[in-house]
mmCIF file of C-alpha atoms in Angstrom:
data_model
loop_
_atom_site.group_PDB
_atom_site.id
_atom_site.type_symbol
_atom_site.label_atom_id
_atom_site.label_comp_id
_atom_site.label_asym_id
_atom_site.label_seq_id
_atom_site.Cartn_x
_atom_site.Cartn_y
_atom_site.Cartn_z
ATOM 1 C CA MET I 994 -11.081 -14.105 34.142
ATOM 2 C CA PRO I 995 -8.238 -15.655 32.151
ATOM 3 C CA PRO I 996 -7.192 -13.607 29.060
ATOM 4 C CA GLU I 997 -8.751 -14.636 25.705
ATOM 5 C CA PRO I 998 -6.323 -16.811 23.712
ATOM 6 C CA ARG I 999 -4.700 -14.869 20.830
ATOM 7 C CA PRO I 1000 -5.426 -16.487 17.463
ATOM 8 C CA GLY I 1001 -2.775 -18.419 15.558
ATOM 9 C CA ARG I 1002 -1.256 -17.226 12.383
ATOM 10 C CA GLY I 1003 -3.510 -19.130 9.935
ATOM 11 C CA TRP I 1004 -5.830 -16.030 9.639
ATOM 12 C CA LEU I 1005 -2.597 -13.988 8.635
ATOM 13 C CA LEU I 1006 -1.748 -16.415 5.823
ATOM 14 C CA ARG I 1007 -5.301 -16.414 4.496
ATOM 15 C CA LEU I 1008 -5.443 -12.620 4.616
ATOM 16 C CA VAL I 1009 -1.995 -12.441 2.716
ATOM 17 C CA ILE I 1010 -3.349 -14.794 -0.034
ATOM 18 C CA ALA I 1011 -6.542 -12.771 -0.374
ATOM 19 C CA PHE I 1012 -4.618 -9.556 -0.515
ATOM 20 C CA ALA I 1013 -2.348 -10.898 -3.175
ATOM 21 C CA PHE I 1014 -5.309 -11.819 -5.466
ATOM 22 C CA ALA I 1015 -7.108 -8.495 -4.792
ATOM 23 C CA GLN I 1016 -4.074 -6.431 -5.424
ATOM 24 C CA GLY I 1017 -3.075 -8.480 -8.430
ATOM 25 C CA ALA I 1018 -6.469 -7.745 -9.814
ATOM 26 C CA VAL I 1019 -6.145 -3.991 -9.293
ATOM 27 C CA SER I 1020 -2.498 -4.008 -10.646
ATOM 28 C CA MET I 1021 -3.677 -5.853 -13.758
ATOM 29 C CA ALA I 1022 -6.819 -3.658 -14.178
ATOM 30 C CA ARG I 1023 -5.070 -0.202 -13.944
ATOM 31 C CA PRO I 1024 -2.866 -0.549 -17.030
ATOM 32 C CA ALA I 1025 -5.845 -2.348 -18.804
ATOM 33 C CA VAL I 1026 -8.047 0.704 -18.058
ATOM 34 C CA SER I 1027 -5.448 3.051 -19.568
ATOM 35 C CA TYR I 1028 -5.406 0.869 -22.782
ATOM 36 C CA ARG I 1029 -9.123 0.688 -22.794
ATOM 37 C CA ALA I 1030 -9.246 4.488 -22.670
ATOM 38 C CA LEU I 1031 -6.878 4.700 -25.538
ATOM 39 C CA SER I 1032 -9.019 2.449 -27.585
ATOM 40 C CA LEU I 1033 -11.870 4.719 -26.948
ATOM 41 C CA GLY I 1034 -9.976 7.735 -28.225
ATOM 42 C CA ALA I 1035 -8.646 9.147 -25.088
ATOM 43 C CA ASP I 1036 -5.491 11.513 -25.038
ATOM 44 C CA GLU I 1037 -2.917 11.841 -22.241
ATOM 45 C CA ARG I 1038 -4.913 14.368 -20.454
ATOM 46 C CA ALA I 1039 -8.188 12.107 -20.451
ATOM 47 C CA ILE I 1040 -5.990 9.130 -19.162
ATOM 48 C CA GLY I 1041 -4.708 11.256 -16.376
ATOM 49 C CA VAL I 1042 -8.148 12.202 -15.309
ATOM 50 C CA ILE I 1043 -9.318 8.587 -15.264
ATOM 51 C CA ALA I 1044 -6.307 7.636 -13.226
ATOM 52 C CA GLY I 1045 -7.032 10.584 -10.779
ATOM 53 C CA VAL I 1046 -10.638 9.505 -10.360
ATOM 54 C CA TYR I 1047 -9.320 6.096 -9.096
ATOM 55 C CA ALA I 1048 -7.298 7.900 -6.326
ATOM 56 C CA LEU I 1049 -9.532 10.770 -5.569
ATOM 57 C CA LEU I 1050 -13.014 9.304 -5.271
ATOM 58 C CA PRO I 1051 -11.995 7.002 -2.227
ATOM 59 C CA LEU I 1052 -10.439 10.087 -0.291
ATOM 60 C CA PHE I 1053 -14.062 11.110 0.752
ATOM 61 C CA ALA I 1054 -14.747 7.614 2.107
ATOM 62 C CA ALA I 1055 -11.544 6.849 3.936
ATOM 63 C CA VAL I 1056 -12.224 8.525 7.340
ATOM 64 C CA PRO I 1057 -15.844 7.263 7.580
ATOM 65 C CA LEU I 1058 -14.791 3.761 6.858
ATOM 66 C CA GLY I 1059 -12.015 4.019 9.385
ATOM 67 C CA ARG I 1060 -14.539 5.428 12.066
ATOM 68 C CA ARG I 1061 -16.779 2.449 11.350
ATOM 69 C CA THR I 1062 -14.110 -0.044 11.723
ATOM 70 C CA ASP I 1063 -12.900 1.454 15.039
ATOM 71 C CA HIS I 1064 -16.403 0.867 16.607
ATOM 72 C CA GLY I 1065 -17.162 -2.534 14.923
ATOM 73 C CA ARG I 1066 -15.809 -5.541 13.042
ATOM 74 C CA CYS I 1067 -13.172 -5.379 10.366
ATOM 75 C CA ALA I 1068 -14.003 -8.560 8.256
ATOM 76 C CA PRO I 1069 -17.175 -7.250 6.540
ATOM 77 C CA LEU I 1070 -15.153 -4.643 4.654
ATOM 78 C CA LEU I 1071 -13.220 -7.393 2.957
ATOM 79 C CA PRO I 1072 -15.878 -9.048 0.783
ATOM 80 C CA VAL I 1073 -17.467 -5.668 0.130
ATOM 81 C CA GLY I 1074 -14.151 -4.454 -1.180
ATOM 82 C CA VAL I 1075 -13.702 -7.558 -3.347
ATOM 83 C CA VAL I 1076 -17.061 -7.091 -4.827
ATOM 84 C CA LEU I 1077 -16.400 -3.475 -5.623
ATOM 85 C CA ILE I 1078 -13.062 -4.258 -7.169
ATOM 86 C CA GLY I 1079 -14.378 -7.116 -9.311
ATOM 87 C CA GLY I 1080 -17.579 -5.073 -10.323
ATOM 88 C CA GLY I 1081 -15.486 -2.049 -11.278
ATOM 89 C CA CYS I 1082 -13.008 -4.208 -13.241
ATOM 90 C CA ALA I 1083 -15.748 -6.127 -15.216
ATOM 91 C CA LEU I 1084 -17.784 -3.029 -15.942
ATOM 92 C CA SER I 1085 -14.828 -1.055 -16.985
ATOM 93 C CA GLY I 1086 -14.186 -3.827 -19.629
ATOM 94 C CA THR I 1087 -17.700 -3.270 -20.925
ATOM 95 C CA SER I 1088 -17.911 0.491 -20.893
ATOM 96 C CA GLY I 1089 -18.260 2.291 -24.033
ATOM 97 C CA SER I 1090 -17.444 5.969 -23.123
ATOM 98 C CA LEU I 1091 -14.700 7.641 -21.150
ATOM 99 C CA PRO I 1092 -16.916 9.176 -18.395
ATOM 100 C CA VAL I 1093 -18.384 5.782 -17.686
ATOM 101 C CA LEU I 1094 -14.857 4.248 -17.714
ATOM 102 C CA ALA I 1095 -13.740 6.881 -15.203
ATOM 103 C CA ALA I 1096 -16.710 6.129 -12.956
ATOM 104 C CA TRP I 1097 -16.045 2.358 -12.829
ATOM 105 C CA SER I 1098 -12.351 3.028 -12.251
ATOM 106 C CA GLY I 1099 -13.269 5.040 -9.156
ATOM 107 C CA VAL I 1100 -15.575 2.177 -7.959
ATOM 108 C CA MET I 1101 -12.524 -0.134 -8.256
ATOM 109 C CA GLY I 1102 -10.499 2.379 -6.223
ATOM 110 C CA LEU I 1103 -13.272 2.376 -3.598
ATOM 111 C CA GLY I 1104 -13.254 -1.332 -3.393
ATOM 112 C CA HIS I 1105 -9.405 -1.420 -2.985
ATOM 113 C CA LEU I 1106 -9.709 1.131 -0.158
ATOM 114 C CA CYS I 1107 -12.396 -0.890 1.637
ATOM 115 C CA PHE I 1108 -10.305 -4.062 1.578
ATOM 116 C CA VAL I 1109 -7.097 -2.276 2.649
ATOM 117 C CA ILE I 1110 -8.748 -0.548 5.565
ATOM 118 C CA GLY I 1111 -10.393 -3.658 6.746
ATOM 119 C CA ALA I 1112 -7.362 -5.841 6.236
ATOM 120 C CA GLN I 1113 -4.811 -3.424 8.043
ATOM 121 C CA SER I 1114 -7.272 -2.986 10.831
ATOM 122 C CA LEU I 1115 -7.411 -6.724 11.363
ATOM 123 C CA VAL I 1116 -3.599 -6.928 11.496
ATOM 124 C CA ALA I 1117 -3.394 -4.131 13.988
ATOM 125 C CA ARG I 1118 -6.166 -5.488 16.165
ATOM 126 C CA GLN I 1119 -5.091 -9.109 16.102
ATOM 127 C CA SER I 1120 -1.398 -8.747 16.574
ATOM 128 C CA ALA I 1121 0.383 -8.133 19.902
ATOM 129 C CA PRO I 1122 2.507 -5.111 19.878
ATOM 130 C CA ALA I 1123 5.782 -7.069 19.531
ATOM 131 C CA GLU I 1124 4.342 -8.926 16.531
ATOM 132 C CA GLN I 1125 2.984 -5.924 14.617
ATOM 133 C CA ASP I 1126 6.108 -5.122 12.589
ATOM 134 C CA ARG I 1127 6.532 -8.770 11.512
ATOM 135 C CA ASN I 1128 2.764 -9.219 10.730
ATOM 136 C CA PHE I 1129 2.563 -5.999 8.771
ATOM 137 C CA GLY I 1130 5.613 -7.021 6.922
ATOM 138 C CA HIS I 1131 4.230 -10.370 5.932
ATOM 139 C CA PHE I 1132 0.807 -8.700 5.141
ATOM 140 C CA THR I 1133 2.447 -6.379 2.488
ATOM 141 C CA ILE I 1134 4.064 -9.295 0.853
ATOM 142 C CA GLY I 1135 0.597 -9.976 -0.570
ATOM 143 C CA ALA I 1136 0.635 -6.451 -2.147
ATOM 144 C CA SER I 1137 4.111 -6.868 -3.560
ATOM 145 C CA LEU I 1138 3.174 -10.310 -5.191
ATOM 146 C CA GLY I 1139 0.135 -8.613 -6.740
ATOM 147 C CA GLN I 1140 2.087 -5.648 -7.973
ATOM 148 C CA LEU I 1141 4.766 -8.051 -9.455
ATOM 149 C CA VAL I 1142 2.313 -10.378 -11.258
ATOM 150 C CA GLY I 1143 -0.518 -8.125 -12.231
ATOM 151 C CA PRO I 1144 1.172 -5.826 -14.818
ATOM 152 C CA ILE I 1145 2.860 -8.761 -16.438
ATOM 153 C CA ALA I 1146 -0.427 -10.657 -16.843
ATOM 154 C CA ALA I 1147 -1.934 -7.446 -18.259
ATOM 155 C CA GLY I 1148 0.799 -6.911 -20.738
ATOM 156 C CA TYR I 1149 0.542 -10.636 -21.837
ATOM 157 C CA LEU I 1150 -3.164 -10.439 -22.517
ATOM 158 C CA ILE I 1151 -3.239 -6.927 -24.226
ATOM 159 C CA SER I 1152 -2.292 -6.609 -27.871
ATOM 160 C CA GLU I 1153 -2.120 -3.343 -29.991
ATOM 161 C CA ARG I 1154 -1.753 -5.243 -33.222
ATOM 162 C CA ASN I 1155 -4.396 -5.149 -35.936
ATOM 163 C CA GLY I 1156 -6.624 -2.833 -33.951
ATOM 164 C CA GLU I 1157 -7.211 -5.522 -31.218
ATOM 165 C CA MET I 1158 -6.603 -3.188 -28.283
ATOM 166 C CA ALA I 1159 -10.336 -2.553 -27.627
ATOM 167 C CA ARG I 1160 -10.955 -6.322 -27.478
ATOM 168 C CA THR I 1161 -7.899 -7.395 -25.565
ATOM 169 C CA SER I 1162 -8.097 -4.646 -22.923
ATOM 170 C CA ALA I 1163 -11.786 -5.649 -22.244
ATOM 171 C CA VAL I 1164 -10.556 -9.314 -21.860
ATOM 172 C CA ALA I 1165 -7.884 -8.284 -19.448
ATOM 173 C CA LEU I 1166 -10.407 -6.298 -17.387
ATOM 174 C CA ILE I 1167 -12.775 -9.312 -17.238
ATOM 175 C CA VAL I 1168 -9.889 -11.620 -16.238
ATOM 176 C CA SER I 1169 -8.823 -9.190 -13.496
ATOM 177 C CA ALA I 1170 -12.523 -9.240 -12.171
ATOM 178 C CA ALA I 1171 -12.124 -13.065 -11.969
ATOM 179 C CA VAL I 1172 -8.762 -12.754 -10.208
ATOM 180 C CA ALA I 1173 -10.383 -10.470 -7.642
ATOM 181 C CA ALA I 1174 -13.139 -13.045 -7.006
ATOM 182 C CA VAL I 1175 -10.572 -15.704 -6.195
ATOM 183 C CA SER I 1176 -9.686 -13.656 -3.013
ATOM 184 C CA LEU I 1177 -13.051 -14.509 -1.553
ATOM 185 C CA THR I 1178 -12.013 -18.131 -1.137
ATOM 186 C CA SER I 1179 -9.408 -16.979 1.530
ATOM 187 C CA LEU I 1180 -11.567 -14.790 3.672
ATOM 188 C CA TRP I 1181 -12.969 -17.356 5.914
ATOM 189 C CA ARG I 1182 -12.235 -17.092 9.733
ATOM 190 C CA VAL I 1183 -9.813 -14.170 9.204
ATOM 191 C CA GLU I 1184 -11.358 -12.168 12.211
ATOM 192 C CA HIS I 1185 -10.856 -13.718 15.625
ATOM 193 C CA ARG I 1186 -14.123 -14.023 17.726
ATOM 194 C CA GLY I 1187 -14.112 -11.196 20.251
ATOM 195 C CA ALA I 1188 -11.645 -9.049 18.248
ATOM 196 C CA GLY I 1189 -14.455 -6.645 17.394
ATOM 197 C CA GLY I 1190 -14.605 -5.392 20.900
ATOM 198 C CA PRO I 1191 -17.890 -4.091 22.570
ATOM 199 C CA ALA I 1192 -15.605 -2.022 24.602
ATOM 200 C CA ARG I 1193 -14.606 -0.129 21.462
ATOM 201 C CA GLN I 1194 -18.205 0.756 20.789
ATOM 202 C CA ALA I 1195 -18.452 2.670 24.123
ATOM 203 C CA VAL I 1196 -15.589 4.880 23.386
ATOM 204 C CA GLY I 1197 -16.375 8.286 21.995
ATOM 205 C CA LYS I 1198 -14.985 9.468 18.585
ATOM 206 C CA VAL I 1199 -11.418 10.894 18.643
ATOM 207 C CA PRO I 1200 -11.331 14.024 16.475
ATOM 208 C CA VAL I 1201 -9.441 13.739 13.378
ATOM 209 C CA GLY I 1202 -7.417 16.894 14.361
ATOM 210 C CA GLY I 1203 -6.464 15.197 17.499
ATOM 211 C CA ILE I 1204 -5.317 12.176 15.733
ATOM 212 C CA LEU I 1205 -3.161 14.190 13.381
ATOM 213 C CA ARG I 1206 -1.689 16.121 16.238
ATOM 214 C CA THR I 1207 -0.524 12.961 17.965
ATOM 215 C CA ARG I 1208 3.269 12.798 17.914
ATOM 216 C CA GLY I 1209 4.211 10.077 15.450
ATOM 217 C CA VAL I 1210 1.185 9.866 13.410
ATOM 218 C CA PRO I 1211 2.088 12.747 10.832
ATOM 219 C CA ALA I 1212 5.547 11.223 10.520
ATOM 220 C CA GLY I 1213 4.095 7.752 9.678
ATOM 221 C CA ILE I 1214 1.719 9.281 7.219
ATOM 222 C CA PHE I 1215 4.552 11.366 5.483
ATOM 223 C CA ILE I 1216 6.987 8.327 5.366
ATOM 224 C CA SER I 1217 4.300 6.212 3.750
ATOM 225 C CA LEU I 1218 3.428 8.931 1.180
ATOM 226 C CA ALA I 1219 7.161 9.352 0.323
ATOM 227 C CA VAL I 1220 7.788 5.617 -0.112
ATOM 228 C CA LEU I 1221 4.624 5.126 -2.203
ATOM 229 C CA SER I 1222 5.366 8.178 -4.235
ATOM 230 C CA ALA I 1223 8.860 6.861 -5.108
ATOM 231 C CA THR I 1224 7.507 3.525 -6.105
ATOM 232 C CA ASP I 1225 4.851 5.239 -8.430
ATOM 233 C CA ILE I 1226 7.301 7.738 -10.076
ATOM 234 C CA LEU I 1227 9.963 5.203 -10.485
ATOM 235 C CA THR I 1228 7.560 2.871 -12.356
ATOM 236 C CA ALA I 1229 6.369 5.795 -14.516
ATOM 237 C CA TYR I 1230 9.566 7.555 -15.315
ATOM 238 C CA LEU I 1231 12.111 4.637 -15.679
ATOM 239 C CA PRO I 1232 10.738 3.882 -19.013
ATOM 240 C CA VAL I 1233 11.497 7.586 -19.959
ATOM 241 C CA VAL I 1234 14.984 7.233 -18.733
ATOM 242 C CA GLY I 1235 15.355 4.062 -20.613
ATOM 243 C CA GLU I 1236 14.182 5.713 -23.772
ATOM 244 C CA HIS I 1237 16.759 8.463 -23.350
ATOM 245 C CA ARG I 1238 19.651 6.069 -22.690
ATOM 246 C CA GLY I 1239 18.748 3.588 -25.326
ATOM 247 C CA ILE I 1240 17.647 0.870 -22.867
ATOM 248 C CA ALA I 1241 15.270 -1.647 -24.531
ATOM 249 C CA PRO I 1242 11.707 -1.768 -23.015
ATOM 250 C CA ALA I 1243 12.101 -5.322 -22.158
ATOM 251 C CA THR I 1244 15.158 -4.567 -20.131
ATOM 252 C CA VAL I 1245 13.247 -1.773 -18.315
ATOM 253 C CA GLY I 1246 10.547 -4.220 -17.467
ATOM 254 C CA LEU I 1247 13.125 -6.573 -16.015
ATOM 255 C CA LEU I 1248 14.653 -3.844 -14.031
ATOM 256 C CA LEU I 1249 11.174 -2.847 -12.488
ATOM 257 C CA SER I 1250 10.603 -6.581 -11.782
ATOM 258 C CA LEU I 1251 13.955 -6.728 -9.985
ATOM 259 C CA ARG I 1252 12.894 -3.852 -7.810
ATOM 260 C CA ALA I 1253 9.689 -5.512 -7.010
ATOM 261 C CA ALA I 1254 11.389 -8.799 -6.262
ATOM 262 C CA ALA I 1255 13.787 -6.965 -3.867
ATOM 263 C CA THR I 1256 10.923 -5.408 -2.036
ATOM 264 C CA ILE I 1257 9.471 -8.974 -1.407
ATOM 265 C CA ALA I 1258 12.827 -10.176 -0.257
ATOM 266 C CA CYS I 1259 13.060 -7.250 2.189
ATOM 267 C CA ARG I 1260 9.762 -8.156 3.814
ATOM 268 C CA LEU I 1261 10.618 -11.825 4.259
ATOM 269 C CA VAL I 1262 13.712 -10.874 6.437
ATOM 270 C CA MET I 1263 12.013 -7.937 8.208
ATOM 271 C CA THR I 1264 12.011 -9.624 11.570
ATOM 272 C CA PRO I 1265 15.803 -10.345 12.030
ATOM 273 C CA MET I 1266 16.542 -6.754 10.681
ATOM 274 C CA LEU I 1267 14.333 -5.380 13.317
ATOM 275 C CA ARG I 1268 15.880 -7.489 16.026
ATOM 276 C CA ALA I 1269 19.449 -6.264 14.961
ATOM 277 C CA VAL I 1270 18.849 -2.488 14.730
ATOM 278 C CA GLY I 1271 15.297 -1.601 15.928
ATOM 279 C CA ARG I 1272 12.350 -0.031 14.114
ATOM 280 C CA THR I 1273 13.354 3.660 14.210
ATOM 281 C CA ALA I 1274 16.900 3.167 12.995
ATOM 282 C CA LEU I 1275 15.952 0.717 10.265
ATOM 283 C CA LEU I 1276 13.169 3.000 8.934
ATOM 284 C CA SER I 1277 15.304 6.133 8.989
ATOM 285 C CA THR I 1278 18.302 4.428 7.460
ATOM 286 C CA THR I 1279 16.384 2.763 4.636
ATOM 287 C CA CYS I 1280 14.675 6.092 3.837
ATOM 288 C CA LEU I 1281 18.058 7.881 3.728
ATOM 289 C CA LEU I 1282 19.608 5.304 1.563
ATOM 290 C CA GLY I 1283 16.597 5.071 -0.713
ATOM 291 C CA GLY I 1284 16.676 8.897 -1.182
ATOM 292 C CA LEU I 1285 20.326 8.760 -2.182
ATOM 293 C CA LEU I 1286 19.679 5.901 -4.521
ATOM 294 C CA CYS I 1287 16.710 7.597 -6.175
ATOM 295 C CA ALA I 1288 18.891 10.619 -6.830
ATOM 296 C CA ALA I 1289 21.608 8.347 -8.316
ATOM 297 C CA VAL I 1290 19.156 6.739 -10.750
ATOM 298 C CA ALA I 1291 19.332 10.037 -12.604
ATOM 299 C CA LEU I 1292 23.245 9.526 -13.273
ATOM 300 C CA PRO I 1293 24.300 8.061 -16.558
ATOM 301 C CA VAL I 1294 25.413 4.701 -15.271
ATOM 302 C CA PRO I 1295 25.717 1.333 -17.149
ATOM 303 C CA VAL I 1296 22.578 -1.001 -17.067
ATOM 304 C CA TRP I 1297 24.394 -3.376 -14.576
ATOM 305 C CA ALA I 1298 24.974 -0.619 -12.147
ATOM 306 C CA LEU I 1299 21.386 0.716 -12.516
ATOM 307 C CA ALA I 1300 20.209 -2.908 -11.921
ATOM 308 C CA VAL I 1301 22.185 -3.093 -8.618
ATOM 309 C CA MET I 1302 20.940 0.373 -7.530
ATOM 310 C CA LEU I 1303 17.327 -0.532 -8.290
ATOM 311 C CA ALA I 1304 17.686 -3.895 -6.355
ATOM 312 C CA VAL I 1305 18.960 -2.029 -3.350
ATOM 313 C CA LEU I 1306 16.481 0.754 -3.705
ATOM 314 C CA GLY I 1307 13.652 -1.924 -3.822
ATOM 315 C CA PHE I 1308 14.908 -3.458 -0.714
ATOM 316 C CA CYS I 1309 15.003 -0.081 1.036
ATOM 317 C CA LEU I 1310 11.468 0.740 -0.133
ATOM 318 C CA GLY I 1311 10.123 -2.442 1.171
ATOM 319 C CA VAL I 1312 10.717 -1.239 4.795
ATOM 320 C CA GLY I 1313 8.784 1.966 4.567
ATOM 321 C CA GLN I 1314 5.207 0.768 4.070
ATOM 322 C CA PRO I 1315 4.859 -1.977 6.858
ATOM 323 C CA LEU I 1316 6.870 -0.063 9.518
ATOM 324 C CA SER I 1317 4.949 3.181 8.799
ATOM 325 C CA MET I 1318 1.830 1.186 9.549
ATOM 326 C CA THR I 1319 3.122 0.170 12.892
ATOM 327 C CA THR I 1320 4.431 3.653 13.663
ATOM 328 C CA VAL I 1321 0.942 5.059 13.071
ATOM 329 C CA VAL I 1322 -0.916 2.369 14.929
ATOM 330 C CA GLN I 1323 1.294 2.498 17.857
ATOM 331 C CA ALA I 1324 1.295 6.296 18.050
ATOM 332 C CA ALA I 1325 -2.502 6.813 17.577
ATOM 333 C CA PRO I 1326 -5.055 6.690 20.422
ATOM 334 C CA ALA I 1327 -6.263 3.187 21.011
ATOM 335 C CA ALA I 1328 -9.784 4.005 20.215
ATOM 336 C CA ALA I 1329 -8.833 5.488 16.783
ATOM 337 C CA ARG I 1330 -6.403 3.092 15.125
ATOM 338 C CA SER I 1331 -8.399 2.181 12.148
ATOM 339 C CA THR I 1332 -9.214 5.967 11.602
ATOM 340 C CA ALA I 1333 -5.423 6.645 11.840
ATOM 341 C CA LEU I 1334 -4.802 3.990 9.237
ATOM 342 C CA ALA I 1335 -7.493 5.473 7.006
ATOM 343 C CA LEU I 1336 -5.785 8.946 7.312
ATOM 344 C CA ARG I 1337 -2.602 7.146 6.244
ATOM 345 C CA LEU I 1338 -4.265 5.739 3.274
ATOM 346 C CA THR I 1339 -5.675 9.225 2.542
ATOM 347 C CA GLY I 1340 -2.142 10.524 2.430
ATOM 348 C CA ASN I 1341 -1.159 7.730 0.151
ATOM 349 C CA ARG I 1342 -3.900 8.617 -2.319
ATOM 350 C CA LEU I 1343 -3.072 12.317 -2.150
ATOM 351 C CA GLY I 1344 0.589 11.401 -2.878
ATOM 352 C CA GLN I 1345 -0.505 9.193 -5.800
ATOM 353 C CA VAL I 1346 -2.286 12.324 -7.312
ATOM 354 C CA ALA I 1347 0.161 15.047 -6.444
ATOM 355 C CA ALA I 1348 3.592 13.365 -6.847
ATOM 356 C CA PRO I 1349 3.190 12.254 -10.525
ATOM 357 C CA ALA I 1350 1.649 15.821 -11.371
ATOM 358 C CA SER I 1351 4.568 17.490 -9.652
ATOM 359 C CA ALA I 1352 7.044 15.114 -11.210
ATOM 360 C CA GLY I 1353 5.627 15.871 -14.722
ATOM 361 C CA LEU I 1354 5.942 19.676 -14.088
ATOM 362 C CA ILE I 1355 9.488 19.381 -12.830
ATOM 363 C CA ALA I 1356 10.486 17.082 -15.774
ATOM 364 C CA GLY I 1357 9.001 19.462 -18.236
ATOM 365 C CA VAL I 1358 11.056 22.253 -16.775
ATOM 366 C CA ALA I 1359 14.343 20.607 -15.698
ATOM 367 C CA GLY I 1360 14.522 17.300 -17.659
ATOM 368 C CA THR I 1361 13.705 13.685 -16.817
ATOM 369 C CA ALA I 1362 16.429 13.373 -14.042
ATOM 370 C CA ALA I 1363 14.744 16.057 -11.924
ATOM 371 C CA PRO I 1364 11.941 13.883 -10.713
ATOM 372 C CA PHE I 1365 14.464 11.312 -9.266
ATOM 373 C CA VAL I 1366 16.208 14.221 -7.355
ATOM 374 C CA MET I 1367 12.815 15.271 -6.010
ATOM 375 C CA LEU I 1368 12.279 11.789 -4.814
ATOM 376 C CA GLY I 1369 15.560 11.717 -3.100
ATOM 377 C CA VAL I 1370 14.825 14.965 -1.241
ATOM 378 C CA LEU I 1371 11.368 13.540 -0.289
ATOM 379 C CA LEU I 1372 12.862 10.332 1.221
ATOM 380 C CA VAL I 1373 15.579 12.110 3.040
ATOM 381 C CA GLY I 1374 12.887 14.320 4.633
ATOM 382 C CA ALA I 1375 11.047 11.008 5.520
ATOM 383 C CA ALA I 1376 14.283 9.742 7.173
ATOM 384 C CA VAL I 1377 14.386 12.782 9.490
ATOM 385 C CA LEU I 1378 10.820 12.568 10.346
ATOM 386 C CA GLY I 1379 11.188 8.717 10.885
ATOM 387 C CA LEU I 1380 13.727 9.569 13.795
ATOM 388 C CA ARG I 1381 11.266 12.011 15.367
ATOM 389 C CA GLY I 1382 8.178 9.863 14.815
ATOM 390 C CA GLY I 1383 9.997 6.841 16.320
ATOM 391 C CA ARG I 1384 10.722 8.690 19.490
ATOM 392 C CA GLY I 1385 7.218 10.030 19.498
ATOM 393 C CA ALA I 1386 5.784 6.650 19.389
ATOM 394 C CA VAL I 1387 7.963 5.608 22.249
ATOM 395 C CA ALA I 1388 6.884 8.593 24.150
ATOM 396 C CA HIS I 1389 3.232 7.692 23.660
ATOM 397 C CA ALA I 1390 3.625 4.134 24.866
ATOM 398 C CA ASP I 1391 2.342 3.206 28.283
ATOM 399 C CA PRO I 1392 5.294 3.604 30.617
ATOM 400 C CA ALA I 1393 3.775 0.935 33.015
ATOM 401 C CA PRO I 1394 5.073 -2.571 32.502
ATOM 402 C CA ARG I 1395 2.811 -5.025 30.689
ATOM 403 C CA PRO I 1396 1.805 -8.193 32.497
ATOM 404 C CA ALA I 1397 3.381 -11.146 30.677
ATOM 405 C CA ALA I 1398 0.157 -13.283 31.291
ATOM 406 C CA SER I 1399 -2.158 -10.826 29.398
ATOM 407 C CA PRO I 1400 -0.935 -9.943 25.922
ATOM 408 C CA ARG I 1401 -4.470 -8.592 25.215
ATOM 409 C CA ALA I 1402 -4.422 -6.305 28.022
ATOM 410 C CA GLY I 1403 -0.800 -5.145 27.008
ATOM 411 C CA ARG I 1404 -2.126 -4.446 23.405
ATOM 412 C CA SER I 1405 -5.056 -2.432 24.618
ATOM 413 C CA ARG I 1406 -2.878 -0.131 26.680
ATOM 414 C CA ALA I 1407 -0.283 0.517 23.958
ATOM 415 C CA GLY I 1408 -0.986 4.016 22.614
ATOM 416 C CA ARG I 1409 -1.488 3.491 18.905
ATOM 417 C CA GLU I 1410 -1.980 1.739 9.893
ATOM 418 C CA SER I 1411 -1.181 0.678 5.062
ATOM 419 C CA THR I 1412 -0.487 1.015 1.277
#
């Protein structure tokens, strides 16, 4: 029987567009939730708890969702995720108490998790092994666009003047729900017929411990955690550094936007970079350089030098997420790729909780420069693991040559993420 033709790339473009709107809604809603909490009388501790609920609640659902996707279709998770994101955003805007606001923030986080697991599993399942790095790179452009535009839109809508924050934060959350709904318009025909795989349903469950013991998977999870932690802490602590150095908030915002733009630029040129140096070398080199630059942010340099460092740092951080997805997917057992991606997302969420808390403790003891040094050490460790993980993924690949006429068969034999 001739192999099933692989789908074209229209599905990937539609998925990127949908992800840009879904991520934009979340990136717009998260600061709006904080402002909404402040308008309800929250202090810093309460805001931290609300932010933690967003990250912690989905931890319990990640692995079951990954299991379900391994043995079924991916696409149904996407509209479910959008509905949960939109509902969480809209109902956060109408909440009148902090516990209710925290609960709806958790629903928003669960929706984001559903969408990302489904979308990443689609990219892994519908891409040939040689296309996975490129397709994951293009997929994460959607996240970068949402992260670039979302906070700017929230800042434009929210006003603290004349006690308007309660009203304007609610407006921002309602608008973010509408933005999430737009992503539904791009979710048609994103899953290729036959990609769900009845063969997958006949395969027994691979234990989570077995997945985590697979060489290459822990490295991919740690690299993703380190890169995401660097992005989060950089966003949270650069304003503190700016305040200490007398850098205006508007300038700090431009510096953060420069970092995000450099990340997008990196993902646009991912394919030629991979051709030039290979995945393992590119991943390890960018993590190492990113670690050195994170530590250098703590130095008292002029604003123009800080801008250059952040642009290069953003470029380096743009490599880690998509390539760690490929590392995890290609290293994990074929019957547990979605579960492995879910475990990677679990690591990301744990990092989003633990890294800012650790950075806050370190900054309180050793000053605002210390979190950046901590990030440098974390990324250098990721660079070392990247070398080992890359070799592990190669070791897990099927040594037998793949028939050129059957890319689907080649993909199914390759021993094998997100954000």
